[in-house]
PDB file of C-alpha atoms in Angstrom:
ATOM      1  CA  UNK A   1     -13.734 -36.288 -26.541  1.00 51.00           C
ATOM      2  CA  UNK A   2     -10.692 -37.331 -24.501  1.00 51.00           C
ATOM      3  CA  UNK A   3      -9.296 -33.808 -24.717  1.00 48.00           C
ATOM      4  CA  UNK A   4     -12.586 -32.382 -23.439  1.00 48.00           C
ATOM      5  CA  UNK A   5     -12.496 -34.770 -20.474  1.00 48.00           C
ATOM      6  CA  UNK A   6      -8.903 -33.753 -19.702  1.00 42.00           C
ATOM      7  CA  UNK A   7      -9.849 -30.092 -19.801  1.00 39.00           C
ATOM      8  CA  UNK A   8     -12.757 -30.684 -17.442  1.00 44.00           C
ATOM      9  CA  UNK A   9     -10.528 -32.641 -15.060  1.00 46.00           C
ATOM     10  CA  UNK A  10      -7.924 -29.850 -15.149  1.00 39.00           C
ATOM     11  CA  UNK A  11     -10.467 -27.145 -14.326  1.00 39.00           C
ATOM     12  CA  UNK A  12     -11.990 -29.389 -11.680  1.00 43.00           C
ATOM     13  CA  UNK A  13      -8.641 -29.775  -9.930  1.00 43.00           C
ATOM     14  CA  UNK A  14      -7.908 -26.072 -10.371  1.00 36.00           C
ATOM     15  CA  UNK A  15     -11.142 -24.889  -8.762  1.00 39.00           C
ATOM     16  CA  UNK A  16     -10.848 -27.485  -5.999  1.00 38.00           C
ATOM     17  CA  UNK A  17      -7.324 -26.251  -5.227  1.00 40.00           C
ATOM     18  CA  UNK A  18      -8.456 -22.609  -5.146  1.00 36.00           C
ATOM     19  CA  UNK A  19     -11.449 -23.464  -2.965  1.00 37.00           C
ATOM     20  CA  UNK A  20      -9.273 -25.487  -0.579  1.00 43.00           C
ATOM     21  CA  UNK A  21      -6.728 -22.651  -0.312  1.00 41.00           C
ATOM     22  CA  UNK A  22      -9.413 -20.045   0.370  1.00 40.00           C
ATOM     23  CA  UNK A  23     -11.060 -22.286   2.950  1.00 54.00           C
ATOM     24  CA  UNK A  24      -7.729 -22.773   4.733  1.00 48.00           C
ATOM     25  CA  UNK A  25      -7.048 -19.014   4.712  1.00 60.00           C
ATOM     26  CA  UNK A  26     -10.478 -18.247   6.119  1.00 74.00           C
ATOM     27  CA  UNK A  27      -9.967 -20.903   8.786  1.00 78.00           C
ATOM     28  CA  UNK A  28      -6.631 -19.339   9.796  1.00 79.00           C
ATOM     29  CA  UNK A  29      -8.157 -15.867   9.899  1.00 87.00           C
ATOM     30  CA  UNK A  30     -11.123 -17.055  11.956  1.00 89.00           C
ATOM     31  CA  UNK A  31      -8.786 -18.833  14.356  1.00 91.00           C
ATOM     32  CA  UNK A  32      -6.639 -15.709  14.696  1.00 92.00           C
ATOM     33  CA  UNK A  33      -9.690 -13.508  15.293  1.00 92.00           C
ATOM     34  CA  UNK A  34     -10.980 -15.938  17.899  1.00 93.00           C
ATOM     35  CA  UNK A  35      -7.644 -15.863  19.727  1.00 93.00           C
ATOM     36  CA  UNK A  36      -7.597 -12.063  19.527  1.00 94.00           C
ATOM     37  CA  UNK A  37     -11.122 -11.779  20.939  1.00 93.00           C
ATOM     38  CA  UNK A  38     -10.070 -14.057  23.810  1.00 93.00           C
ATOM     39  CA  UNK A  39      -7.083 -11.760  24.467  1.00 93.00           C
ATOM     40  CA  UNK A  40      -4.563 -14.413  23.428  1.00 93.00           C
ATOM     41  CA  UNK A  41      -2.676 -11.771  21.515  1.00 94.00           C
ATOM     42  CA  UNK A  42       0.669 -13.523  21.037  1.00 92.00           C
ATOM     43  CA  UNK A  43      -0.922 -16.606  19.493  1.00 93.00           C
ATOM     44  CA  UNK A  44      -3.209 -14.452  17.363  1.00 95.00           C
ATOM     45  CA  UNK A  45      -0.297 -12.390  16.093  1.00 95.00           C
ATOM     46  CA  UNK A  46       1.571 -15.487  14.933  1.00 93.00           C
ATOM     47  CA  UNK A  47      -1.361 -16.420  12.685  1.00 93.00           C
ATOM     48  CA  UNK A  48      -1.828 -12.827  11.515  1.00 94.00           C
ATOM     49  CA  UNK A  49       1.880 -12.627  10.676  1.00 93.00           C
ATOM     50  CA  UNK A  50       1.654 -15.776   8.555  1.00 92.00           C
ATOM     51  CA  UNK A  51      -1.308 -14.375   6.639  1.00 93.00           C
ATOM     52  CA  UNK A  52       0.483 -11.044   6.262  1.00 92.00           C
ATOM     53  CA  UNK A  53       3.580 -12.692   4.814  1.00 91.00           C
ATOM     54  CA  UNK A  54       1.320 -14.364   2.244  1.00 90.00           C
ATOM     55  CA  UNK A  55      -0.110 -10.945   1.232  1.00 88.00           C
ATOM     56  CA  UNK A  56      -3.497 -11.790   2.739  1.00 87.00           C
ATOM     57  CA  UNK A  57      -3.782  -8.908   5.188  1.00 85.00           C
ATOM     58  CA  UNK A  58      -7.128  -7.138   5.505  1.00 89.00           C
ATOM     59  CA  UNK A  59      -7.578  -3.631   6.862  1.00 91.00           C
ATOM     60  CA  UNK A  60      -9.060  -4.881  10.140  1.00 92.00           C
ATOM     61  CA  UNK A  61      -6.202  -7.345  10.500  1.00 94.00           C
ATOM     62  CA  UNK A  62      -3.633  -4.544  10.145  1.00 95.00           C
ATOM     63  CA  UNK A  63      -5.354  -2.663  12.966  1.00 94.00           C
ATOM     64  CA  UNK A  64      -5.288  -5.718  15.203  1.00 96.00           C
ATOM     65  CA  UNK A  65      -1.617  -6.333  14.462  1.00 96.00           C
ATOM     66  CA  UNK A  66      -0.875  -2.693  15.316  1.00 96.00           C
ATOM     67  CA  UNK A  67      -2.884  -2.998  18.550  1.00 95.00           C
ATOM     68  CA  UNK A  68      -0.941  -6.095  19.609  1.00 96.00           C
ATOM     69  CA  UNK A  69       2.453  -4.565  18.842  1.00 96.00           C
ATOM     70  CA  UNK A  70       1.532  -1.337  20.620  1.00 94.00           C
ATOM     71  CA  UNK A  71       0.498  -3.335  23.683  1.00 93.00           C
ATOM     72  CA  UNK A  72       3.839  -5.152  23.617  1.00 92.00           C
ATOM     73  CA  UNK A  73       5.690  -1.851  23.448  1.00 92.00           C
ATOM     74  CA  UNK A  74       6.922  -2.454  19.891  1.00 94.00           C
ATOM     75  CA  UNK A  75       6.022   1.026  18.704  1.00 95.00           C
ATOM     76  CA  UNK A  76       7.991   0.670  15.458  1.00 95.00           C
ATOM     77  CA  UNK A  77       5.869  -2.257  14.264  1.00 95.00           C
ATOM     78  CA  UNK A  78       2.714  -0.612  15.598  1.00 96.00           C
ATOM     79  CA  UNK A  79       3.427   2.486  13.506  1.00 96.00           C
ATOM     80  CA  UNK A  80       4.300   0.326  10.504  1.00 95.00           C
ATOM     81  CA  UNK A  81       0.941  -1.459  10.529  1.00 96.00           C
ATOM     82  CA  UNK A  82      -1.031   1.704  11.347  1.00 96.00           C
ATOM     83  CA  UNK A  83       0.585   3.513   8.422  1.00 93.00           C
ATOM     84  CA  UNK A  84      -0.166   0.596   6.109  1.00 92.00           C
ATOM     85  CA  UNK A  85      -3.769   0.682   7.312  1.00 94.00           C
ATOM     86  CA  UNK A  86      -3.984   4.395   6.513  1.00 93.00           C
ATOM     87  CA  UNK A  87      -2.467   3.930   3.061  1.00 88.00           C
ATOM     88  CA  UNK A  88      -4.930   1.142   2.244  1.00 87.00           C
ATOM     89  CA  UNK A  89      -8.086   2.794   3.630  1.00 91.00           C
ATOM     90  CA  UNK A  90      -7.493   6.586   3.690  1.00 90.00           C
ATOM     91  CA  UNK A  91      -9.120   6.468   7.142  1.00 92.00           C
ATOM     92  CA  UNK A  92      -8.070   9.722   8.802  1.00 91.00           C
ATOM     93  CA  UNK A  93      -9.317   8.595  12.210  1.00 92.00           C
ATOM     94  CA  UNK A  94      -6.114   6.593  12.705  1.00 93.00           C
ATOM     95  CA  UNK A  95      -3.829   9.614  12.225  1.00 93.00           C
ATOM     96  CA  UNK A  96      -4.360  10.746  15.812  1.00 93.00           C
ATOM     97  CA  UNK A  97      -3.071   7.422  17.171  1.00 94.00           C
ATOM     98  CA  UNK A  98      -0.076   7.484  14.827  1.00 95.00           C
ATOM     99  CA  UNK A  99       0.858  11.011  15.877  1.00 94.00           C
ATOM    100  CA  UNK A 100       0.356  10.117  19.542  1.00 95.00           C
ATOM    101  CA  UNK A 101       2.795   7.193  19.361  1.00 95.00           C
ATOM    102  CA  UNK A 102       5.274   9.249  17.330  1.00 95.00           C
ATOM    103  CA  UNK A 103       5.152  12.141  19.803  1.00 94.00           C
ATOM    104  CA  UNK A 104       5.569   9.879  22.825  1.00 94.00           C
ATOM    105  CA  UNK A 105       8.750   8.436  21.324  1.00 94.00           C
ATOM    106  CA  UNK A 106      10.125  11.633  19.776  1.00 94.00           C
ATOM    107  CA  UNK A 107       9.844  10.373  16.203  1.00 95.00           C
ATOM    108  CA  UNK A 108       9.933  12.401  13.004  1.00 94.00           C
ATOM    109  CA  UNK A 109       8.204  11.905   9.654  1.00 91.00           C
ATOM    110  CA  UNK A 110       4.637  11.381  10.851  1.00 92.00           C
ATOM    111  CA  UNK A 111       2.923  14.539   9.642  1.00 87.00           C
ATOM    112  CA  UNK A 112      -0.036  14.025   7.331  1.00 86.00           C
ATOM    113  CA  UNK A 113      -1.505  16.643   4.990  1.00 85.00           C
ATOM    114  CA  UNK A 114      -4.051  16.793   2.185  1.00 85.00           C
ATOM    115  CA  UNK A 115      -1.463  15.534  -0.313  1.00 83.00           C
ATOM    116  CA  UNK A 116      -0.996  12.343   1.702  1.00 83.00           C
ATOM    117  CA  UNK A 117      -4.756  11.932   1.929  1.00 88.00           C
ATOM    118  CA  UNK A 118      -5.149  12.426  -1.834  1.00 86.00           C
ATOM    119  CA  UNK A 119      -2.466   9.818  -2.532  1.00 84.00           C
ATOM    120  CA  UNK A 120      -4.185   7.365  -0.204  1.00 86.00           C
ATOM    121  CA  UNK A 121      -7.481   7.962  -2.000  1.00 87.00           C
ATOM    122  CA  UNK A 122      -5.857   7.361  -5.380  1.00 87.00           C
ATOM    123  CA  UNK A 123      -4.342   4.107  -4.153  1.00 83.00           C
ATOM    124  CA  UNK A 124      -7.658   3.011  -2.669  1.00 85.00           C
ATOM    125  CA  UNK A 125      -9.876   3.887  -5.623  1.00 88.00           C
ATOM    126  CA  UNK A 126      -7.430   3.610  -8.534  1.00 89.00           C
ATOM    127  CA  UNK A 127      -9.461   0.917 -10.300  1.00 89.00           C
ATOM    128  CA  UNK A 128     -12.708   2.857  -9.798  1.00 91.00           C
ATOM    129  CA  UNK A 129     -11.201   6.098 -11.110  1.00 91.00           C
ATOM    130  CA  UNK A 130      -9.737   4.251 -14.098  1.00 92.00           C
ATOM    131  CA  UNK A 131     -13.047   2.649 -15.030  1.00 93.00           C
ATOM    132  CA  UNK A 132     -14.975   5.904 -14.581  1.00 93.00           C
ATOM    133  CA  UNK A 133     -12.572   7.994 -16.650  1.00 92.00           C
ATOM    134  CA  UNK A 134     -12.385   5.285 -19.321  1.00 93.00           C
ATOM    135  CA  UNK A 135     -16.182   5.230 -19.605  1.00 93.00           C
ATOM    136  CA  UNK A 136     -16.329   9.038 -19.839  1.00 92.00           C
ATOM    137  CA  UNK A 137     -13.595   9.031 -22.482  1.00 91.00           C
ATOM    138  CA  UNK A 138     -15.405   6.429 -24.581  1.00 92.00           C
ATOM    139  CA  UNK A 139     -18.654   8.401 -24.423  1.00 91.00           C
ATOM    140  CA  UNK A 140     -16.854  11.593 -25.422  1.00 89.00           C
ATOM    141  CA  UNK A 141     -15.144   9.841 -28.313  1.00 88.00           C
ATOM    142  CA  UNK A 142     -18.500   8.554 -29.542  1.00 89.00           C
ATOM    143  CA  UNK A 143     -20.043  12.023 -29.194  1.00 88.00           C
ATOM    144  CA  UNK A 144     -17.224  13.771 -31.054  1.00 85.00           C
ATOM    145  CA  UNK A 145     -17.289  11.136 -33.791  1.00 85.00           C
ATOM    146  CA  UNK A 146     -21.038  11.539 -34.226  1.00 87.00           C
ATOM    147  CA  UNK A 147     -20.683  15.321 -34.471  1.00 82.00           C
ATOM    148  CA  UNK A 148     -17.932  14.858 -37.029  1.00 80.00           C
ATOM    149  CA  UNK A 149     -20.180  12.646 -39.128  1.00 82.00           C
ATOM    150  CA  UNK A 150     -22.803  15.404 -39.017  1.00 82.00           C
ATOM    151  CA  UNK A 151     -20.212  17.980 -40.145  1.00 78.00           C
ATOM    152  CA  UNK A 152     -20.529  19.743 -36.794  1.00 79.00           C
ATOM    153  CA  UNK A 153     -17.790  20.884 -34.479  1.00 79.00           C
ATOM    154  CA  UNK A 154     -17.603  19.788 -30.848  1.00 78.00           C
ATOM    155  CA  UNK A 155     -14.863  22.014 -29.511  1.00 82.00           C
ATOM    156  CA  UNK A 156     -15.946  21.878 -25.876  1.00 84.00           C
ATOM    157  CA  UNK A 157     -16.332  18.098 -25.970  1.00 83.00           C
ATOM    158  CA  UNK A 158     -12.897  17.815 -27.582  1.00 83.00           C
ATOM    159  CA  UNK A 159     -11.285  19.867 -24.812  1.00 88.00           C
ATOM    160  CA  UNK A 160     -13.027  17.806 -22.128  1.00 88.00           C
ATOM    161  CA  UNK A 161     -11.921  14.685 -23.969  1.00 88.00           C
ATOM    162  CA  UNK A 162      -8.274  15.760 -23.874  1.00 90.00           C
ATOM    163  CA  UNK A 163      -8.541  16.678 -20.199  1.00 91.00           C
ATOM    164  CA  UNK A 164     -10.146  13.322 -19.392  1.00 91.00           C
ATOM    165  CA  UNK A 165      -7.426  11.466 -21.302  1.00 91.00           C
ATOM    166  CA  UNK A 166      -4.785  13.430 -19.385  1.00 91.00           C
ATOM    167  CA  UNK A 167      -6.392  12.565 -16.032  1.00 90.00           C
ATOM    168  CA  UNK A 168      -6.612   8.900 -17.057  1.00 90.00           C
ATOM    169  CA  UNK A 169      -2.927   8.801 -17.940  1.00 90.00           C
ATOM    170  CA  UNK A 170      -2.073  10.466 -14.627  1.00 87.00           C
ATOM    171  CA  UNK A 171      -4.099   7.884 -12.696  1.00 87.00           C
ATOM    172  CA  UNK A 172      -2.607   4.949 -14.608  1.00 85.00           C
ATOM    173  CA  UNK A 173       0.943   6.189 -14.065  1.00 83.00           C
ATOM    174  CA  UNK A 174       0.403   7.380 -10.507  1.00 80.00           C
ATOM    175  CA  UNK A 175       2.834   5.927  -8.007  1.00 77.00           C
ATOM    176  CA  UNK A 176       3.233   7.458  -4.586  1.00 75.00           C
ATOM    177  CA  UNK A 177       6.748   7.950  -3.276  1.00 78.00           C
ATOM    178  CA  UNK A 178       7.538   4.926  -1.078  1.00 88.00           C
ATOM    179  CA  UNK A 179       8.252   5.484   2.593  1.00 92.00           C
ATOM    180  CA  UNK A 180       9.991   3.386   5.206  1.00 94.00           C
ATOM    181  CA  UNK A 181      10.367   3.127   8.971  1.00 95.00           C
ATOM    182  CA  UNK A 182      13.751   2.643  10.588  1.00 95.00           C
ATOM    183  CA  UNK A 183      13.563  -0.593  12.558  1.00 91.00           C
ATOM    184  CA  UNK A 184      16.904  -0.619  14.337  1.00 89.00           C
ATOM    185  CA  UNK A 185      18.482   1.573  16.983  1.00 92.00           C
ATOM    186  CA  UNK A 186      21.850   3.079  16.130  1.00 90.00           C
ATOM    187  CA  UNK A 187      21.043   3.309  12.424  1.00 93.00           C
ATOM    188  CA  UNK A 188      23.960   5.025  10.740  1.00 93.00           C
ATOM    189  CA  UNK A 189      23.228   7.377   7.856  1.00 95.00           C
ATOM    190  CA  UNK A 190      26.021   7.807   5.308  1.00 94.00           C
ATOM    191  CA  UNK A 191      26.708  10.262   2.528  1.00 94.00           C
ATOM    192  CA  UNK A 192      27.057   7.498  -0.072  1.00 93.00           C
ATOM    193  CA  UNK A 193      26.226   3.819  -0.716  1.00 93.00           C
ATOM    194  CA  UNK A 194      29.423   2.513   0.804  1.00 90.00           C
ATOM    195  CA  UNK A 195      30.687   1.410   4.206  1.00 89.00           C
ATOM    196  CA  UNK A 196      33.527   3.860   3.713  1.00 89.00           C
ATOM    197  CA  UNK A 197      31.268   6.839   2.988  1.00 92.00           C
ATOM    198  CA  UNK A 198      31.188   9.755   5.405  1.00 93.00           C
ATOM    199  CA  UNK A 199      28.888   9.179   8.431  1.00 93.00           C
ATOM    200  CA  UNK A 200      26.136  11.778   8.617  1.00 93.00           C
ATOM    201  CA  UNK A 201      24.016  10.932  11.662  1.00 93.00           C
ATOM    202  CA  UNK A 202      22.969   8.086  13.931  1.00 94.00           C
ATOM    203  CA  UNK A 203      19.229   7.609  14.406  1.00 93.00           C
ATOM    204  CA  UNK A 204      17.085   5.556  16.742  1.00 93.00           C
ATOM    205  CA  UNK A 205      14.379   3.271  15.431  1.00 94.00           C
ATOM    206  CA  UNK A 206      10.891   4.424  14.546  1.00 95.00           C
ATOM    207  CA  UNK A 207      11.559   7.477  12.378  1.00 95.00           C
ATOM    208  CA  UNK A 208       9.712   7.513   9.041  1.00 95.00           C
ATOM    209  CA  UNK A 209      11.595   8.558   5.908  1.00 94.00           C
ATOM    210  CA  UNK A 210      10.963   8.906   2.185  1.00 93.00           C
ATOM    211  CA  UNK A 211      12.643   6.304  -0.011  1.00 94.00           C
ATOM    212  CA  UNK A 212      14.360   7.721  -3.100  1.00 93.00           C
ATOM    213  CA  UNK A 213      16.143   4.666  -4.492  1.00 91.00           C
ATOM    214  CA  UNK A 214      17.213   1.178  -3.484  1.00 90.00           C
ATOM    215  CA  UNK A 215      19.639  -1.513  -4.619  1.00 90.00           C
ATOM    216  CA  UNK A 216      20.606  -4.889  -3.191  1.00 88.00           C
ATOM    217  CA  UNK A 217      22.503  -3.395  -0.234  1.00 92.00           C
ATOM    218  CA  UNK A 218      21.740   0.304   0.182  1.00 94.00           C
ATOM    219  CA  UNK A 219      18.637   2.488   0.285  1.00 95.00           C
ATOM    220  CA  UNK A 220      18.766   6.177  -0.538  1.00 95.00           C
ATOM    221  CA  UNK A 221      16.440   8.150   1.710  1.00 95.00           C
ATOM    222  CA  UNK A 222      15.527  11.741   2.406  1.00 93.00           C
ATOM    223  CA  UNK A 223      16.295  12.816   5.966  1.00 92.00           C
ATOM    224  CA  UNK A 224      16.017  16.381   7.213  1.00 88.00           C
ATOM    225  CA  UNK A 225      16.115  17.657   3.636  1.00 88.00           C
ATOM    226  CA  UNK A 226      19.297  15.733   2.824  1.00 92.00           C
ATOM    227  CA  UNK A 227      19.759  12.690   0.588  1.00 95.00           C
ATOM    228  CA  UNK A 228      21.582  10.002   2.574  1.00 95.00           C
ATOM    229  CA  UNK A 229      22.085   6.248   2.468  1.00 96.00           C
ATOM    230  CA  UNK A 230      21.272   3.455   4.888  1.00 95.00           C
ATOM    231  CA  UNK A 231      21.649  -0.317   4.727  1.00 93.00           C
ATOM    232  CA  UNK A 232      18.501  -2.128   3.608  1.00 91.00           C
ATOM    233  CA  UNK A 233      18.216  -4.225   6.747  1.00 89.00           C
ATOM    234  CA  UNK A 234      17.833  -1.088   8.880  1.00 92.00           C
ATOM    235  CA  UNK A 235      14.380  -0.172   7.600  1.00 91.00           C
ATOM    236  CA  UNK A 236      10.988  -1.570   6.628  1.00 91.00           C
ATOM    237  CA  UNK A 237       9.436  -0.176   3.472  1.00 89.00           C
ATOM    238  CA  UNK A 238       5.745   0.618   3.951  1.00 83.00           C
TER     239      UNK A 238
END
């Protein structure tokens, strides 16, 4: 009896804590949106940034953060948030704005093709694809098993079953190549992960690059078809 009461008290505190946290988050978001609508962009951004750091960013919030940074002339952060918005929504309508900012500032790495769109779709609907393919696979397994019990062959169903299982494994193991935006002018690219490695090129901020590997100090990136290294603090991974 005492144990049951303790369990109820624990769950009561747990749900109260979750409810309180969600209420506070919604209050912060509403306050930020109100400030944004009243064109108090700096104050709004401070609240948005706090929510973002706590992994509570919504798609609409990313757009507003990009709008504010673009208005302040911080094109690097504007591109960062716009790209994150695209990756999380697969909304192609934002590509034009990204390319416009990139072109105005002479930045490379902002070309988008069908492969990028497909990756964004996978990221957006990964759970849905997984559930759908899992359901299809289960139905096919049941169908093949029933045919086997009836001493009948289901060759076509077996082939579809294998193909579905392959697609499911691909979805589950899918991980798009990470990208990053250089956030510092005078970023020095080196041939190796060392301060003594040969300098390759100096870049301005804003360029987008593919991330190949990363350790505590250095990030290996792909720039102009060449694998080079840059210090971690010189870029923001999308």
